[in-house]
């Protein structure tokens, strides 16, 4: 009789236990963590939108699906507001003057989606009009201006949050919840690598942003690191950028960032000129467990949680677009209802911007930078 062992095939079940070193790893049920967007339980405040550009299609798509009450749409180009009205909220009123719209007592929340240079005065006007505000990201170009807006919100008794919508991308949200729940213990390292094709910006205003990758795009990853590392102060940051051979776009398409915390090393790599074999991966290494998430892009991810109890593979529901926009507004509305600061408060976001500004300054000067010392966006 033959004693030769056969390898598992499609017709034979693979063993659920695999010996690794002195221990055996086993598949376990994924911990139930709250990672999907949440809605307020009692009330649905009326919302107004200032700025009706391209990204607001995702905002309004998410708000409509969540049943949020968008009562007004404002844009200096009235036709843009009318287009959004016809597509998403036919009953909403449209305005070209935001101050006229802010006079309405029935509007409690204002979503401001304009570009950063013109946004601070709009935020100030909304806060002084007694409205809670959700600001588009990146929040501000100057940390001092951001701090002044945070203080103004406190003085007005209003909540100011930042639309860091990637926080509700399912893999980011689940990973963050796992860290907060203590499932990985102390975070020792965070490694993220993003390979994608960002050349769609050619011919658009985004192409004119010198540090498009480290600023407009990477702010989501800096924000993720800032949130995961809450309670720990970043010590040093070093970053560099590179033009891909033969690229025609103005901004560099490759970048790398290293951030040092007292007990944690963070590294992030960006390759934005990758037409084939795209991949987005995140690894969080902890003293009691680790998290690995990977996929062809930031919207399609498979996440694995490794702990002493075994290996968990949660079946994540949803996608960054449009769930991230639902999550950002939902968390603000829930914070208003519960009388607390939201997790994506503008005050918290200043830490994310400090990492971003430090990385850009380092890329410009080739120097190691202490996050928080660079107060404004270098070179626009």
Short mmCIF file of C-alpha atoms in Angstrom, two decimals:
data_model
loop_
_atom_site.label_atom_id
_atom_site.label_comp_id
_atom_site.label_asym_id
_atom_site.label_seq_id
_atom_site.Cartn_x
_atom_site.Cartn_y
_atom_site.Cartn_z
CA UNK A 1 0.00 0.00 0.00
CA UNK A 2 1.37 3.41 -0.93
CA UNK A 3 1.87 5.90 1.90
CA UNK A 4 2.56 8.83 -0.37
CA UNK A 5 0.74 12.00 0.76
CA UNK A 6 -1.28 14.03 -1.74
CA UNK A 7 -1.39 17.79 -1.89
CA UNK A 8 -4.79 19.45 -1.34
CA UNK A 9 -6.65 20.07 -4.59
CA UNK A 10 -9.83 21.86 -5.51
CA UNK A 11 -11.68 18.68 -4.53
CA UNK A 12 -10.00 18.25 -1.15
CA UNK A 13 -10.42 20.62 1.78
CA UNK A 14 -7.27 22.43 2.84
CA UNK A 15 -6.28 21.89 6.49
CA UNK A 16 -7.42 24.68 8.79
CA UNK A 17 -4.36 24.29 11.06
CA UNK A 18 -0.86 25.01 9.85
CA UNK A 19 2.22 24.66 12.00
CA UNK A 20 4.38 27.78 12.02
CA UNK A 21 7.41 27.62 14.31
CA UNK A 22 6.49 26.39 17.78
CA UNK A 23 2.82 27.29 17.45
CA UNK A 24 -0.05 26.38 15.15
CA UNK A 25 -2.06 29.10 13.45
CA UNK A 26 -5.75 28.49 12.99
CA UNK A 27 -8.60 30.25 11.27
CA UNK A 28 -10.93 32.00 13.72
CA UNK A 29 -14.08 34.05 13.40
CA UNK A 30 -13.33 37.70 12.75
CA UNK A 31 -13.99 40.01 15.71
CA UNK A 32 -17.12 42.10 15.29
CA UNK A 33 -15.94 45.71 15.10
CA UNK A 34 -17.91 48.85 14.27
CA UNK A 35 -16.27 50.00 11.05
CA UNK A 36 -19.16 50.98 8.79
CA UNK A 37 -20.70 54.47 8.62
CA UNK A 38 -23.07 55.33 11.46
CA UNK A 39 -26.16 57.55 11.42
CA UNK A 40 -27.64 59.79 14.13
CA UNK A 41 -30.40 58.00 16.02
CA UNK A 42 -32.87 60.78 16.80
CA UNK A 43 -32.61 63.67 14.36
CA UNK A 44 -31.48 64.43 10.82
CA UNK A 45 -30.31 68.08 10.70
CA UNK A 46 -30.78 69.97 7.46
CA UNK A 47 -27.60 70.26 5.39
CA UNK A 48 -26.35 72.87 2.92
CA UNK A 49 -23.52 72.45 0.42
CA UNK A 50 -21.13 75.25 -0.56
CA UNK A 51 -19.26 74.37 -3.74
CA UNK A 52 -20.76 72.03 -6.32
CA UNK A 53 -17.67 70.76 -8.14
CA UNK A 54 -16.87 67.28 -9.39
CA UNK A 55 -16.23 65.56 -6.04
CA UNK A 56 -19.64 66.64 -4.71
CA UNK A 57 -21.25 63.97 -6.85
CA UNK A 58 -19.81 61.47 -4.34
CA UNK A 59 -20.96 63.59 -1.39
CA UNK A 60 -24.53 63.85 -2.61
CA UNK A 61 -24.72 60.26 -3.78
CA UNK A 62 -23.78 59.14 -0.26
CA UNK A 63 -26.10 61.63 1.47
CA UNK A 64 -29.06 60.64 -0.65
CA UNK A 65 -28.46 56.93 0.01
CA UNK A 66 -28.25 57.65 3.76
CA UNK A 67 -31.49 59.66 3.70
CA UNK A 68 -29.85 62.93 4.73
CA UNK A 69 -31.79 66.15 4.22
CA UNK A 70 -29.86 68.44 1.86
CA UNK A 71 -31.90 71.63 1.75
CA UNK A 72 -29.63 74.02 -0.17
CA UNK A 73 -26.87 73.99 -2.78
CA UNK A 74 -24.57 76.95 -3.39
CA UNK A 75 -21.95 77.73 -6.02
CA UNK A 76 -20.72 80.98 -7.54
CA UNK A 77 -21.56 79.28 -10.82
CA UNK A 78 -25.30 78.86 -10.37
CA UNK A 79 -25.42 76.35 -13.21
CA UNK A 80 -23.21 73.96 -11.19
CA UNK A 81 -25.63 74.17 -8.27
CA UNK A 82 -28.57 73.61 -10.59
CA UNK A 83 -26.94 70.51 -12.08
CA UNK A 84 -26.49 68.96 -8.64
CA UNK A 85 -30.04 69.93 -7.70
CA UNK A 86 -31.50 68.22 -10.75
CA UNK A 87 -29.38 65.10 -10.30
CA UNK A 88 -29.72 64.52 -6.56
CA UNK A 89 -32.01 66.88 -4.61
CA UNK A 90 -34.74 68.43 -6.80
CA UNK A 91 -36.42 70.00 -3.75
CA UNK A 92 -33.26 71.79 -2.60
CA UNK A 93 -32.93 75.54 -3.09
CA UNK A 94 -29.95 76.85 -5.06
CA UNK A 95 -27.81 79.94 -4.37
CA UNK A 96 -24.85 81.78 -5.84
CA UNK A 97 -24.28 83.84 -2.67
CA UNK A 98 -23.35 81.75 0.36
CA UNK A 99 -24.12 84.57 2.81
CA UNK A 100 -27.74 84.64 1.65
CA UNK A 101 -27.96 80.90 2.17
CA UNK A 102 -26.37 81.09 5.64
CA UNK A 103 -29.20 83.38 6.82
CA UNK A 104 -31.56 80.41 6.84
CA UNK A 105 -32.38 79.27 10.38
CA UNK A 106 -33.45 75.81 9.28
CA UNK A 107 -29.96 74.83 8.10
CA UNK A 108 -27.76 73.42 10.85
CA UNK A 109 -24.84 71.86 8.97
CA UNK A 110 -22.77 73.22 6.09
CA UNK A 111 -20.57 71.01 3.92
CA UNK A 112 -17.86 73.21 2.36
CA UNK A 113 -16.20 71.54 -0.62
CA UNK A 114 -14.30 74.38 -2.29
CA UNK A 115 -10.54 74.40 -2.89
CA UNK A 116 -8.29 75.23 0.11
CA UNK A 117 -7.25 78.83 -0.74
CA UNK A 118 -10.84 80.14 -0.66
CA UNK A 119 -12.16 77.85 2.06
CA UNK A 120 -11.17 79.52 5.41
CA UNK A 121 -13.38 82.64 4.96
CA UNK A 122 -16.30 80.38 4.05
CA UNK A 123 -15.75 78.27 7.16
CA UNK A 124 -15.55 81.43 9.27
CA UNK A 125 -18.79 82.79 7.81
CA UNK A 126 -20.59 79.50 8.44
CA UNK A 127 -19.39 79.24 12.05
CA UNK A 128 -20.34 82.85 12.78
CA UNK A 129 -23.77 82.11 11.29
CA UNK A 130 -24.18 79.37 13.91
CA UNK A 131 -23.67 76.38 11.63
CA UNK A 132 -21.73 73.18 12.23
CA UNK A 133 -19.18 72.66 9.45
CA UNK A 134 -17.70 69.77 7.51
CA UNK A 135 -14.66 71.04 5.61
CA UNK A 136 -13.24 69.32 2.56
CA UNK A 137 -9.69 68.02 2.86
CA UNK A 138 -6.91 69.13 2.93
CA UNK A 139 -8.27 71.39 5.68
CA UNK A 140 -6.00 74.47 5.42
CA UNK A 141 -2.72 75.65 3.90
CA UNK A 142 -1.46 77.09 7.19
CA UNK A 143 -1.62 75.43 10.63
CA UNK A 144 -2.05 78.82 12.32
CA UNK A 145 -5.13 79.51 10.22
CA UNK A 146 -6.42 76.05 11.08
CA UNK A 147 -5.89 76.66 14.79
CA UNK A 148 -7.73 79.99 14.55
CA UNK A 149 -10.71 78.25 12.91
CA UNK A 150 -10.67 75.53 15.60
CA UNK A 151 -10.74 78.22 18.30
CA UNK A 152 -13.51 80.11 16.50
CA UNK A 153 -15.61 76.94 16.38
CA UNK A 154 -15.13 76.56 20.16
CA UNK A 155 -16.12 80.19 20.74
CA UNK A 156 -19.25 79.73 18.62
CA UNK A 157 -20.14 76.45 20.31
CA UNK A 158 -20.14 74.73 16.93
CA UNK A 159 -18.43 71.59 15.65
CA UNK A 160 -15.82 71.81 12.90
CA UNK A 161 -14.86 68.53 11.23
CA UNK A 162 -12.75 67.61 8.20
CA UNK A 163 -13.90 65.30 5.43
CA UNK A 164 -11.10 62.75 5.74
CA UNK A 165 -13.34 60.26 3.98
CA UNK A 166 -10.69 57.52 3.74
CA UNK A 167 -11.22 56.90 7.46
CA UNK A 168 -14.36 55.04 6.43
CA UNK A 169 -12.76 53.05 3.65
CA UNK A 170 -13.63 49.57 5.01
CA UNK A 171 -10.04 48.31 5.37
CA UNK A 172 -8.80 51.52 7.02
CA UNK A 173 -11.83 51.68 9.29
CA UNK A 174 -11.64 48.03 10.40
CA UNK A 175 -7.87 48.27 10.97
CA UNK A 176 -8.29 51.44 13.01
CA UNK A 177 -11.07 49.83 15.09
CA UNK A 178 -8.86 46.79 15.72
CA UNK A 179 -6.02 48.99 16.96
CA UNK A 180 -8.36 51.01 19.20
CA UNK A 181 -9.80 47.76 20.59
CA UNK A 182 -6.29 46.67 21.58
CA UNK A 183 -6.28 43.62 19.30
CA UNK A 184 -2.73 44.26 18.06
CA UNK A 185 -1.30 45.62 21.30
CA UNK A 186 1.34 48.33 20.95
CA UNK A 187 1.90 49.41 17.36
CA UNK A 188 5.55 48.81 16.47
CA UNK A 189 5.46 49.52 12.78
CA UNK A 190 3.24 50.71 9.93
CA UNK A 191 4.25 50.01 6.34
CA UNK A 192 2.10 51.13 3.42
CA UNK A 193 2.80 50.89 -0.31
CA UNK A 194 0.55 52.25 -3.04
CA UNK A 195 1.13 51.52 -6.72
CA UNK A 196 -1.46 53.05 -9.06
CA UNK A 197 -1.86 55.27 -12.13
CA UNK A 198 -2.63 58.90 -11.29
CA UNK A 199 -1.97 60.26 -14.77
CA UNK A 200 -5.67 61.00 -15.23
CA UNK A 201 -4.91 64.47 -13.78
CA UNK A 202 -3.18 65.54 -16.99
CA UNK A 203 -4.89 68.65 -18.31
CA UNK A 204 -6.80 69.28 -15.05
CA UNK A 205 -6.10 71.88 -12.33
CA UNK A 206 -4.65 69.09 -10.17
CA UNK A 207 -1.69 68.81 -12.54
CA UNK A 208 -0.52 72.25 -11.41
CA UNK A 209 -0.06 71.15 -7.78
CA UNK A 210 3.67 70.67 -7.33
CA UNK A 211 3.35 68.08 -4.57
CA UNK A 212 0.13 66.53 -5.81
CA UNK A 213 1.01 63.09 -4.42
CA UNK A 214 2.27 64.15 -0.98
CA UNK A 215 -0.40 66.80 -0.49
CA UNK A 216 -3.74 66.20 -2.16
CA UNK A 217 -3.49 62.38 -2.24
CA UNK A 218 -1.24 61.34 0.64
CA UNK A 219 -3.16 63.41 3.20
CA UNK A 220 -5.44 60.36 3.58
CA UNK A 221 -2.48 58.17 4.58
CA UNK A 222 -1.00 60.83 6.87
CA UNK A 223 -4.42 61.11 8.52
CA UNK A 224 -4.60 57.33 8.96
CA UNK A 225 -1.17 57.30 10.62
CA UNK A 226 -2.07 60.29 12.81
CA UNK A 227 -5.22 58.55 14.05
CA UNK A 228 -3.62 55.15 14.64
CA UNK A 229 -0.72 56.78 16.49
CA UNK A 230 -2.82 59.02 18.74
CA UNK A 231 -1.11 59.55 22.07
CA UNK A 232 2.35 59.32 20.52
CA UNK A 233 4.26 62.35 19.22
CA UNK A 234 6.12 62.05 15.90
CA UNK A 235 9.81 62.82 16.32
CA UNK A 236 11.20 63.02 12.81
CA UNK A 237 10.08 62.82 9.20
CA UNK A 238 12.04 62.35 5.99
CA UNK A 239 10.57 62.28 2.49
CA UNK A 240 11.71 62.38 -1.11
CA UNK A 241 10.06 62.55 -4.53
CA UNK A 242 11.15 61.40 -7.97
CA UNK A 243 10.03 62.05 -11.52
CA UNK A 244 9.40 58.82 -13.37
CA UNK A 245 11.52 58.35 -16.45
CA UNK A 246 9.68 59.78 -19.43
CA UNK A 247 6.79 61.28 -17.47
CA UNK A 248 5.17 64.41 -18.91
CA UNK A 249 3.17 65.55 -15.88
CA UNK A 250 4.44 68.50 -13.81
CA UNK A 251 4.21 66.90 -10.31
CA UNK A 252 6.59 64.05 -9.33
CA UNK A 253 4.77 60.71 -9.52
CA UNK A 254 6.90 58.76 -7.04
CA UNK A 255 7.39 59.56 -3.36
CA UNK A 256 8.51 57.91 -0.15
CA UNK A 257 8.03 58.96 3.47
CA UNK A 258 9.60 57.74 6.72
CA UNK A 259 8.15 58.88 10.05
CA UNK A 260 9.74 58.06 13.38
CA UNK A 261 7.79 57.85 16.65
CA UNK A 262 9.33 57.00 20.04
CA UNK A 263 8.60 53.29 19.60
CA UNK A 264 7.21 53.02 16.07
CA UNK A 265 8.59 53.23 12.55
CA UNK A 266 6.27 54.27 9.70
CA UNK A 267 7.12 54.00 6.01
CA UNK A 268 4.91 54.92 3.05
CA UNK A 269 5.75 54.49 -0.62
CA UNK A 270 3.84 55.95 -3.55
CA UNK A 271 4.25 55.01 -7.21
CA UNK A 272 1.61 56.96 -9.12
CA UNK A 273 2.73 56.01 -12.62
CA UNK A 274 1.90 52.29 -12.47
CA UNK A 275 -0.42 51.33 -15.36
CA UNK A 276 -0.13 47.56 -14.81
CA UNK A 277 -0.07 45.41 -11.68
CA UNK A 278 -1.62 48.03 -9.43
CA UNK A 279 -1.52 47.26 -5.72
CA UNK A 280 -2.35 48.97 -2.44
CA UNK A 281 -1.14 47.37 0.79
CA UNK A 282 -1.12 48.26 4.48
CA UNK A 283 0.68 46.39 7.25
CA UNK A 284 0.38 47.24 10.95
CA UNK A 285 2.75 45.26 13.15
CA UNK A 286 1.90 45.14 16.85
CA UNK A 287 3.13 43.50 20.03
CA UNK A 288 -0.01 41.33 20.31
CA UNK A 289 -1.06 41.02 16.69
CA UNK A 290 -0.74 42.36 13.17
CA UNK A 291 -3.00 43.51 10.36
CA UNK A 292 -2.35 43.08 6.66
CA UNK A 293 -4.63 44.46 3.98
CA UNK A 294 -3.99 44.33 0.26
CA UNK A 295 -5.78 44.65 -3.06
CA UNK A 296 -5.50 46.04 -6.58
CA UNK A 297 -6.56 49.48 -5.34
CA UNK A 298 -7.75 51.36 -2.29
CA UNK A 299 -11.38 50.37 -2.92
CA UNK A 300 -10.91 46.60 -3.20
CA UNK A 301 -9.12 45.16 -0.17
CA UNK A 302 -8.75 41.81 1.57
CA UNK A 303 -7.82 42.20 5.23
CA UNK A 304 -6.26 39.64 7.56
CA UNK A 305 -5.91 40.00 11.33
CA UNK A 306 -3.21 37.92 13.04
CA UNK A 307 -3.39 37.37 16.83
CA UNK A 308 -2.40 34.70 19.34
CA UNK A 309 -5.91 33.25 19.01
CA UNK A 310 -5.47 32.68 15.28
CA UNK A 311 -6.03 34.24 11.87
CA UNK A 312 -9.21 36.19 11.10
CA UNK A 313 -10.32 37.26 7.64
CA UNK A 314 -13.32 39.59 7.97
CA UNK A 315 -15.56 39.89 4.92
CA UNK A 316 -15.59 43.65 4.68
CA UNK A 317 -18.68 45.33 3.31
CA UNK A 318 -18.76 48.54 1.32
CA UNK A 319 -16.23 50.65 -0.53
CA UNK A 320 -14.33 53.89 0.06
CA UNK A 321 -16.47 55.62 -2.58
CA UNK A 322 -19.16 56.55 -1.61
CA UNK A 323 -19.13 55.06 1.93
CA UNK A 324 -16.31 57.34 3.04
CA UNK A 325 -18.47 60.41 2.42
CA UNK A 326 -21.39 58.84 4.26
CA UNK A 327 -19.08 58.10 7.18
CA UNK A 328 -17.65 61.61 7.37
CA UNK A 329 -21.05 63.32 7.45
CA UNK A 330 -22.60 60.61 9.61
CA UNK A 331 -19.91 60.96 12.29
CA UNK A 332 -20.43 64.73 12.36
CA UNK A 333 -24.20 64.37 12.70
CA UNK A 334 -23.79 61.74 15.41
CA UNK A 335 -21.34 63.98 17.30
CA UNK A 336 -23.86 66.84 17.15
CA UNK A 337 -26.56 64.55 18.52
CA UNK A 338 -24.32 63.22 21.31
CA UNK A 339 -22.76 66.59 22.21
CA UNK A 340 -19.15 65.54 21.65
CA UNK A 341 -16.25 66.18 19.30
CA UNK A 342 -16.18 63.92 16.24
CA UNK A 343 -13.26 61.59 15.61
CA UNK A 344 -12.39 63.62 12.50
CA UNK A 345 -12.42 66.99 14.25
CA UNK A 346 -10.46 69.85 12.77
CA UNK A 347 -8.33 69.95 15.91
CA UNK A 348 -7.29 66.34 15.35
CA UNK A 349 -6.70 67.03 11.66
CA UNK A 350 -4.01 69.57 12.45
CA UNK A 351 -1.82 66.62 13.45
CA UNK A 352 -2.42 65.01 10.06
CA UNK A 353 -1.49 68.24 8.28
CA UNK A 354 1.64 68.59 10.43
CA UNK A 355 2.85 65.24 9.06
CA UNK A 356 1.93 66.30 5.51
CA UNK A 357 3.69 69.68 5.68
CA UNK A 358 6.78 68.12 7.28
CA UNK A 359 7.00 65.51 4.51
CA UNK A 360 6.69 68.12 1.75
CA UNK A 361 9.29 70.39 3.37
CA UNK A 362 11.63 67.42 3.69
CA UNK A 363 11.12 66.51 0.03
CA UNK A 364 11.96 70.11 -0.92
CA UNK A 365 15.05 70.48 1.29
CA UNK A 366 16.27 66.86 1.60
CA UNK A 367 16.40 67.44 5.36
CA UNK A 368 14.94 65.55 8.30
CA UNK A 369 12.03 67.57 9.69
CA UNK A 370 10.23 67.59 13.04
CA UNK A 371 6.45 67.44 12.40
CA UNK A 372 4.77 70.57 13.75
CA UNK A 373 7.70 72.88 13.01
CA UNK A 374 6.56 73.55 9.43
CA UNK A 375 3.44 75.65 9.82
CA UNK A 376 2.35 76.17 6.22
CA UNK A 377 2.31 74.23 2.99
CA UNK A 378 5.74 74.68 1.37
CA UNK A 379 5.75 76.04 -2.19
CA UNK A 380 1.99 76.01 -2.57
#
